[in-house]
Amino acid sequence: MIIEQSVEQTIKMHYDLYVPEREDATQPLPLLIALHGYEGNKESMMNLAQKINAEDCIIASLQAPNGFFIREGSEGGMPRIGFGWMMTYKSPETISLHHRTVTAMIEKIAEEYPINRQQIFLLAFSQSCSLNYRFAFTHPNQIRGVVAVCGGIPGDWQEDKYQKSDTDILIIAGESDEFYPIERVRTFQPAMQMRAGRVDFQSFPVGHIFMREALPVINHWLLERINQR
């Protein structure tokens, strides 16, 4: 007889933190938590997040827990390592890890730097978008806004496990995205309006990439909410 069992272990979740220089270091700043996509890493996502806004926000770029070699692409003859988030195998464990990690990050960063608790934003590309949605609507009114670039929504979104929240959402889509067809992604806006504050949608004539054209759009969207009184 074979019985599957498990033991509890802890792992370190790594993230890069950027704090903009300013005259008054005691002034609370918005916090932008950024999650890369499949095969990405915290460095690549930090680079994109800083291009969005490196002046007004503290930025934390979180790296996924599952590392693996990428066949295509190498650095100096060495195989490149990518990271991934969620697998269908025991996915509740991945979701729980993400929730605990984001909560712990917010608290740790708040201990070290003054952050505006009413201006915490989640940014994600591809695979990690649904994780951020799950967090925002499992912990209502903790996240001011969610930006989802070329990603999906939770498959169990219609269930009663999620709550309404004042969280706003910006959905960015690629019109020729091979993983998230635009016809499907257009249905995400009315679906998310079930529980979100305001849901905005914009698409670009590109495939499954974090398009550079979206950077100023995201910044404008963030500043609208940061500057609200």
mmCIF file of C-alpha atoms in Angstrom:
data_model
loop_
_atom_site.group_PDB
_atom_site.id
_atom_site.type_symbol
_atom_site.label_atom_id
_atom_site.label_comp_id
_atom_site.label_asym_id
_atom_site.label_seq_id
_atom_site.Cartn_x
_atom_site.Cartn_y
_atom_site.Cartn_z
ATOM 1 C CA MET A 1 0.000 0.000 0.000
ATOM 2 C CA ILE A 2 1.271 3.460 -0.953
ATOM 3 C CA ILE A 3 0.037 6.490 1.005
ATOM 4 C CA GLU A 4 0.988 10.013 0.016
ATOM 5 C CA GLN A 5 2.097 12.081 2.986
ATOM 6 C CA SER A 6 3.816 15.425 3.455
ATOM 7 C CA VAL A 7 5.967 17.395 5.865
ATOM 8 C CA GLU A 8 5.797 21.138 6.432
ATOM 9 C CA GLN A 9 8.880 23.061 5.301
ATOM 10 C CA THR A 10 9.687 26.736 4.930
ATOM 11 C CA ILE A 11 11.370 28.366 1.943
ATOM 12 C CA LYS A 12 12.741 31.812 1.307
ATOM 13 C CA MET A 13 10.874 33.915 -1.241
ATOM 14 C CA HIS A 14 13.228 36.461 -2.769
ATOM 15 C CA TYR A 15 12.352 39.927 -3.983
ATOM 16 C CA ASP A 16 14.177 43.069 -5.088
ATOM 17 C CA LEU A 17 13.207 46.343 -3.443
ATOM 18 C CA TYR A 18 13.545 49.811 -4.919
ATOM 19 C CA VAL A 19 13.002 52.965 -2.872
ATOM 20 C CA PRO A 20 13.155 56.284 -4.765
ATOM 21 C CA GLU A 21 15.290 59.034 -3.311
ATOM 22 C CA ARG A 22 13.350 62.016 -2.009
ATOM 23 C CA GLU A 23 13.837 65.002 0.266
ATOM 24 C CA ASP A 24 11.363 63.879 2.935
ATOM 25 C CA ALA A 25 12.113 60.227 3.675
ATOM 26 C CA THR A 26 9.324 60.126 6.263
ATOM 27 C CA GLN A 27 6.587 60.762 3.703
ATOM 28 C CA PRO A 28 4.612 57.545 3.046
ATOM 29 C CA LEU A 29 4.794 56.325 -0.535
ATOM 30 C CA PRO A 30 2.584 54.017 -2.605
ATOM 31 C CA LEU A 31 3.788 50.419 -2.853
ATOM 32 C CA LEU A 32 3.859 48.592 -6.183
ATOM 33 C CA ILE A 33 4.377 44.822 -5.952
ATOM 34 C CA ALA A 34 5.367 43.335 -9.317
ATOM 35 C CA LEU A 35 5.220 39.685 -10.391
ATOM 36 C CA HIS A 36 6.941 38.382 -13.523
ATOM 37 C CA GLY A 37 5.535 35.812 -15.909
ATOM 38 C CA TYR A 38 6.530 32.218 -16.691
ATOM 39 C CA GLU A 39 10.287 31.912 -17.378
ATOM 40 C CA GLY A 40 10.846 35.438 -16.048
ATOM 41 C CA ASN A 41 12.696 36.655 -12.970
ATOM 42 C CA LYS A 42 12.603 39.466 -10.439
ATOM 43 C CA GLU A 43 15.290 41.469 -12.234
ATOM 44 C CA SER A 44 13.431 41.619 -15.542
ATOM 45 C CA MET A 45 10.180 42.616 -13.844
ATOM 46 C CA MET A 46 11.873 45.266 -11.720
ATOM 47 C CA ASN A 47 13.264 46.784 -14.896
ATOM 48 C CA LEU A 48 9.775 47.060 -16.374
ATOM 49 C CA ALA A 49 8.241 48.388 -13.158
ATOM 50 C CA GLN A 50 10.867 51.124 -12.905
ATOM 51 C CA LYS A 51 10.128 52.132 -16.491
ATOM 52 C CA ILE A 52 6.496 52.575 -15.468
ATOM 53 C CA ASN A 53 7.266 54.847 -12.522
ATOM 54 C CA ALA A 54 10.579 55.128 -10.670
ATOM 55 C CA GLU A 55 9.728 58.387 -8.899
ATOM 56 C CA ASP A 56 6.469 57.999 -6.999
ATOM 57 C CA CYS A 57 6.416 54.394 -5.765
ATOM 58 C CA ILE A 58 8.349 51.952 -3.677
ATOM 59 C CA ILE A 59 8.673 48.902 -5.930
ATOM 60 C CA ALA A 60 9.027 45.284 -4.810
ATOM 61 C CA SER A 61 9.655 42.681 -7.518
ATOM 62 C CA LEU A 62 8.922 39.169 -6.286
ATOM 63 C CA GLN A 63 10.477 36.048 -7.770
ATOM 64 C CA ALA A 64 8.464 32.867 -8.266
ATOM 65 C CA PRO A 65 9.449 29.803 -6.201
ATOM 66 C CA ASN A 66 9.933 27.270 -8.995
ATOM 67 C CA GLY A 67 13.253 27.578 -10.851
ATOM 68 C CA PHE A 68 14.234 25.626 -13.966
ATOM 69 C CA PHE A 69 16.637 25.716 -16.898
ATOM 70 C CA ILE A 70 15.412 27.397 -20.073
ATOM 71 C CA ARG A 71 16.464 25.576 -23.227
ATOM 72 C CA GLU A 72 16.528 28.618 -25.454
ATOM 73 C CA GLY A 73 18.873 31.406 -24.495
ATOM 74 C CA SER A 74 22.072 31.371 -22.512
ATOM 75 C CA GLU A 75 24.356 33.813 -20.786
ATOM 76 C CA GLY A 76 28.070 33.349 -21.366
ATOM 77 C CA GLY A 77 27.568 29.720 -22.336
ATOM 78 C CA MET A 78 25.655 29.013 -19.160
ATOM 79 C CA PRO A 79 22.026 27.889 -19.331
ATOM 80 C CA ARG A 80 19.541 30.551 -18.361
ATOM 81 C CA ILE A 81 17.302 29.972 -15.354
ATOM 82 C CA GLY A 82 13.646 30.963 -15.409
ATOM 83 C CA PHE A 83 11.034 30.872 -12.691
ATOM 84 C CA GLY A 84 7.398 29.838 -12.633
ATOM 85 C CA TRP A 85 4.447 30.321 -10.326
ATOM 86 C CA MET A 86 1.423 28.126 -10.517
ATOM 87 C CA MET A 87 1.010 24.512 -11.606
ATOM 88 C CA THR A 88 -2.165 22.477 -11.852
ATOM 89 C CA TYR A 89 -0.508 19.978 -9.493
ATOM 90 C CA LYS A 90 -1.674 20.888 -5.978
ATOM 91 C CA SER A 91 -2.429 24.461 -7.051
ATOM 92 C CA PRO A 92 -4.011 25.416 -3.688
ATOM 93 C CA GLU A 93 -0.550 25.149 -2.150
ATOM 94 C CA THR A 94 0.845 27.641 -4.682
ATOM 95 C CA ILE A 95 -2.063 30.012 -4.097
ATOM 96 C CA SER A 96 -1.597 29.831 -0.342
ATOM 97 C CA LEU A 97 2.140 30.474 -0.678
ATOM 98 C CA HIS A 98 1.469 33.543 -2.823
ATOM 99 C CA HIS A 99 -1.056 34.927 -0.323
ATOM 100 C CA ARG A 100 1.274 34.422 2.622
ATOM 101 C CA THR A 101 4.226 35.888 0.751
ATOM 102 C CA VAL A 102 2.460 39.067 -0.398
ATOM 103 C CA THR A 103 1.089 39.640 3.106
ATOM 104 C CA ALA A 104 4.527 39.112 4.653
ATOM 105 C CA MET A 105 6.178 41.400 2.100
ATOM 106 C CA ILE A 106 3.778 44.233 2.821
ATOM 107 C CA GLU A 107 4.386 43.957 6.549
ATOM 108 C CA LYS A 108 8.162 43.695 6.224
ATOM 109 C CA ILE A 109 8.424 46.644 3.849
ATOM 110 C CA ALA A 110 6.129 48.702 6.094
ATOM 111 C CA GLU A 111 8.465 48.017 9.019
ATOM 112 C CA GLU A 112 11.449 49.364 7.086
ATOM 113 C CA TYR A 113 9.907 52.193 5.034
ATOM 114 C CA PRO A 114 6.802 54.369 5.338
ATOM 115 C CA ILE A 115 4.187 53.128 2.885
ATOM 116 C CA ASN A 116 0.687 54.381 2.196
ATOM 117 C CA ARG A 117 -1.567 51.468 3.119
ATOM 118 C CA GLN A 118 -4.373 52.916 0.987
ATOM 119 C CA GLN A 119 -2.144 52.894 -2.102
ATOM 120 C CA ILE A 120 -0.859 49.354 -2.504
ATOM 121 C CA PHE A 121 -0.890 48.096 -6.091
ATOM 122 C CA LEU A 122 -0.263 44.681 -7.656
ATOM 123 C CA LEU A 123 1.252 44.365 -11.131
ATOM 124 C CA ALA A 124 1.564 41.081 -13.001
ATOM 125 C CA PHE A 125 2.378 39.647 -16.395
ATOM 126 C CA SER A 126 0.905 36.434 -17.795
ATOM 127 C CA GLN A 127 0.853 33.482 -15.397
ATOM 128 C CA SER A 128 0.848 35.540 -12.194
ATOM 129 C CA CYS A 129 -2.191 37.708 -13.053
ATOM 130 C CA SER A 130 -4.735 35.254 -11.651
ATOM 131 C CA LEU A 131 -2.736 34.946 -8.417
ATOM 132 C CA ASN A 132 -2.974 38.692 -7.855
ATOM 133 C CA TYR A 133 -6.708 38.668 -8.547
ATOM 134 C CA ARG A 134 -7.136 35.888 -6.016
ATOM 135 C CA PHE A 135 -5.229 37.835 -3.381
ATOM 136 C CA ALA A 136 -7.044 41.133 -3.932
ATOM 137 C CA PHE A 137 -10.501 39.602 -3.677
ATOM 138 C CA THR A 138 -9.680 37.210 -0.869
ATOM 139 C CA HIS A 139 -8.356 40.142 1.186
ATOM 140 C CA PRO A 140 -10.863 42.871 0.257
ATOM 141 C CA ASN A 141 -9.937 46.560 0.359
ATOM 142 C CA GLN A 142 -6.255 45.899 1.058
ATOM 143 C CA ILE A 143 -5.194 46.425 -2.559
ATOM 144 C CA ARG A 144 -5.995 49.741 -4.256
ATOM 145 C CA GLY A 145 -5.451 48.485 -7.758
ATOM 146 C CA VAL A 146 -4.461 45.457 -9.837
ATOM 147 C CA VAL A 147 -2.738 45.732 -13.222
ATOM 148 C CA ALA A 148 -2.900 42.551 -15.302
ATOM 149 C CA VAL A 149 -0.895 42.335 -18.534
ATOM 150 C CA CYS A 150 -1.627 39.443 -20.907
ATOM 151 C CA GLY A 151 -3.007 37.171 -18.216
ATOM 152 C CA GLY A 152 -6.108 35.297 -17.168
ATOM 153 C CA ILE A 153 -8.619 35.429 -14.346
ATOM 154 C CA PRO A 154 -9.215 32.736 -11.709
ATOM 155 C CA GLY A 155 -10.989 29.698 -13.131
ATOM 156 C CA ASP A 156 -13.210 29.617 -10.062
ATOM 157 C CA TRP A 157 -14.119 33.311 -10.233
ATOM 158 C CA GLN A 158 -17.851 32.536 -10.366
ATOM 159 C CA GLU A 159 -17.742 30.776 -7.006
ATOM 160 C CA ASP A 160 -18.623 32.483 -3.727
ATOM 161 C CA LYS A 161 -15.093 32.224 -2.294
ATOM 162 C CA TYR A 162 -14.180 35.759 -3.427
ATOM 163 C CA GLN A 163 -15.462 39.013 -1.941
ATOM 164 C CA LYS A 164 -16.316 42.442 -3.278
ATOM 165 C CA SER A 165 -13.582 45.036 -2.914
ATOM 166 C CA ASP A 166 -12.947 48.689 -3.750
ATOM 167 C CA THR A 167 -9.973 47.476 -5.791
ATOM 168 C CA ASP A 168 -9.719 48.913 -9.312
ATOM 169 C CA ILE A 169 -8.440 46.814 -12.203
ATOM 170 C CA LEU A 170 -6.552 47.627 -15.391
ATOM 171 C CA ILE A 171 -6.540 44.819 -17.961
ATOM 172 C CA ILE A 172 -3.933 45.066 -20.737
ATOM 173 C CA ALA A 173 -4.261 42.624 -23.632
ATOM 174 C CA GLY A 174 -2.394 41.679 -26.792
ATOM 175 C CA GLU A 175 -4.683 41.474 -29.805
ATOM 176 C CA SER A 176 -2.689 38.564 -31.265
ATOM 177 C CA ASP A 177 -1.862 36.844 -27.969
ATOM 178 C CA GLU A 178 -1.555 33.116 -28.662
ATOM 179 C CA PHE A 179 -2.091 32.130 -25.033
ATOM 180 C CA TYR A 180 -4.925 34.492 -24.131
ATOM 181 C CA PRO A 181 -6.990 35.123 -27.299
ATOM 182 C CA ILE A 182 -8.419 38.617 -27.420
ATOM 183 C CA GLU A 183 -12.003 37.331 -27.794
ATOM 184 C CA ARG A 184 -11.634 35.543 -24.477
ATOM 185 C CA VAL A 185 -9.826 38.378 -22.722
ATOM 186 C CA ARG A 186 -12.578 40.839 -23.646
ATOM 187 C CA THR A 187 -14.912 38.803 -21.433
ATOM 188 C CA PHE A 188 -12.680 39.417 -18.410
ATOM 189 C CA GLN A 189 -13.799 43.021 -17.965
ATOM 190 C CA PRO A 190 -17.511 42.282 -17.313
ATOM 191 C CA ALA A 191 -16.535 39.234 -15.251
ATOM 192 C CA MET A 192 -14.277 41.237 -12.936
ATOM 193 C CA GLN A 193 -16.906 43.961 -12.580
ATOM 194 C CA MET A 194 -18.848 41.500 -10.435
ATOM 195 C CA ARG A 195 -16.638 42.365 -7.466
ATOM 196 C CA ALA A 196 -14.191 45.135 -8.390
ATOM 197 C CA GLY A 197 -14.479 48.892 -8.062
ATOM 198 C CA ARG A 198 -13.727 50.058 -11.604
ATOM 199 C CA VAL A 199 -12.384 47.887 -14.424
ATOM 200 C CA ASP A 200 -10.526 49.424 -17.380
ATOM 201 C CA PHE A 201 -9.478 47.547 -20.494
ATOM 202 C CA GLN A 202 -6.994 48.360 -23.234
ATOM 203 C CA SER A 203 -5.493 46.246 -25.982
ATOM 204 C CA PHE A 204 -2.504 46.630 -28.292
ATOM 205 C CA PRO A 205 -1.719 45.028 -31.696
ATOM 206 C CA VAL A 206 0.928 42.655 -30.321
ATOM 207 C CA GLY A 207 1.253 39.065 -29.116
ATOM 208 C CA HIS A 208 2.052 37.623 -25.719
ATOM 209 C CA ILE A 209 4.575 40.190 -24.485
ATOM 210 C CA PHE A 210 4.746 42.970 -21.917
ATOM 211 C CA MET A 211 4.379 45.637 -24.576
ATOM 212 C CA ARG A 212 6.365 48.848 -24.108
ATOM 213 C CA GLU A 213 3.412 50.865 -25.384
ATOM 214 C CA ALA A 214 1.545 49.922 -22.216
ATOM 215 C CA LEU A 215 4.087 51.477 -19.840
ATOM 216 C CA PRO A 216 2.779 55.076 -20.022
ATOM 217 C CA VAL A 217 -0.810 53.810 -19.934
ATOM 218 C CA ILE A 218 -0.133 51.942 -16.705
ATOM 219 C CA ASN A 219 1.684 54.930 -15.211
ATOM 220 C CA HIS A 220 -1.219 57.247 -16.013
ATOM 221 C CA TRP A 221 -3.650 54.786 -14.449
ATOM 222 C CA LEU A 222 -1.534 54.509 -11.304
ATOM 223 C CA LEU A 223 -1.097 58.267 -10.948
ATOM 224 C CA GLU A 224 -4.846 58.801 -11.250
ATOM 225 C CA ARG A 225 -5.298 56.719 -8.119
ATOM 226 C CA ILE A 226 -2.196 57.942 -6.305
ATOM 227 C CA ASN A 227 -3.233 61.566 -6.735
ATOM 228 C CA GLN A 228 -6.831 61.053 -5.624
ATOM 229 C CA ARG A 229 -7.675 62.793 -2.387
#
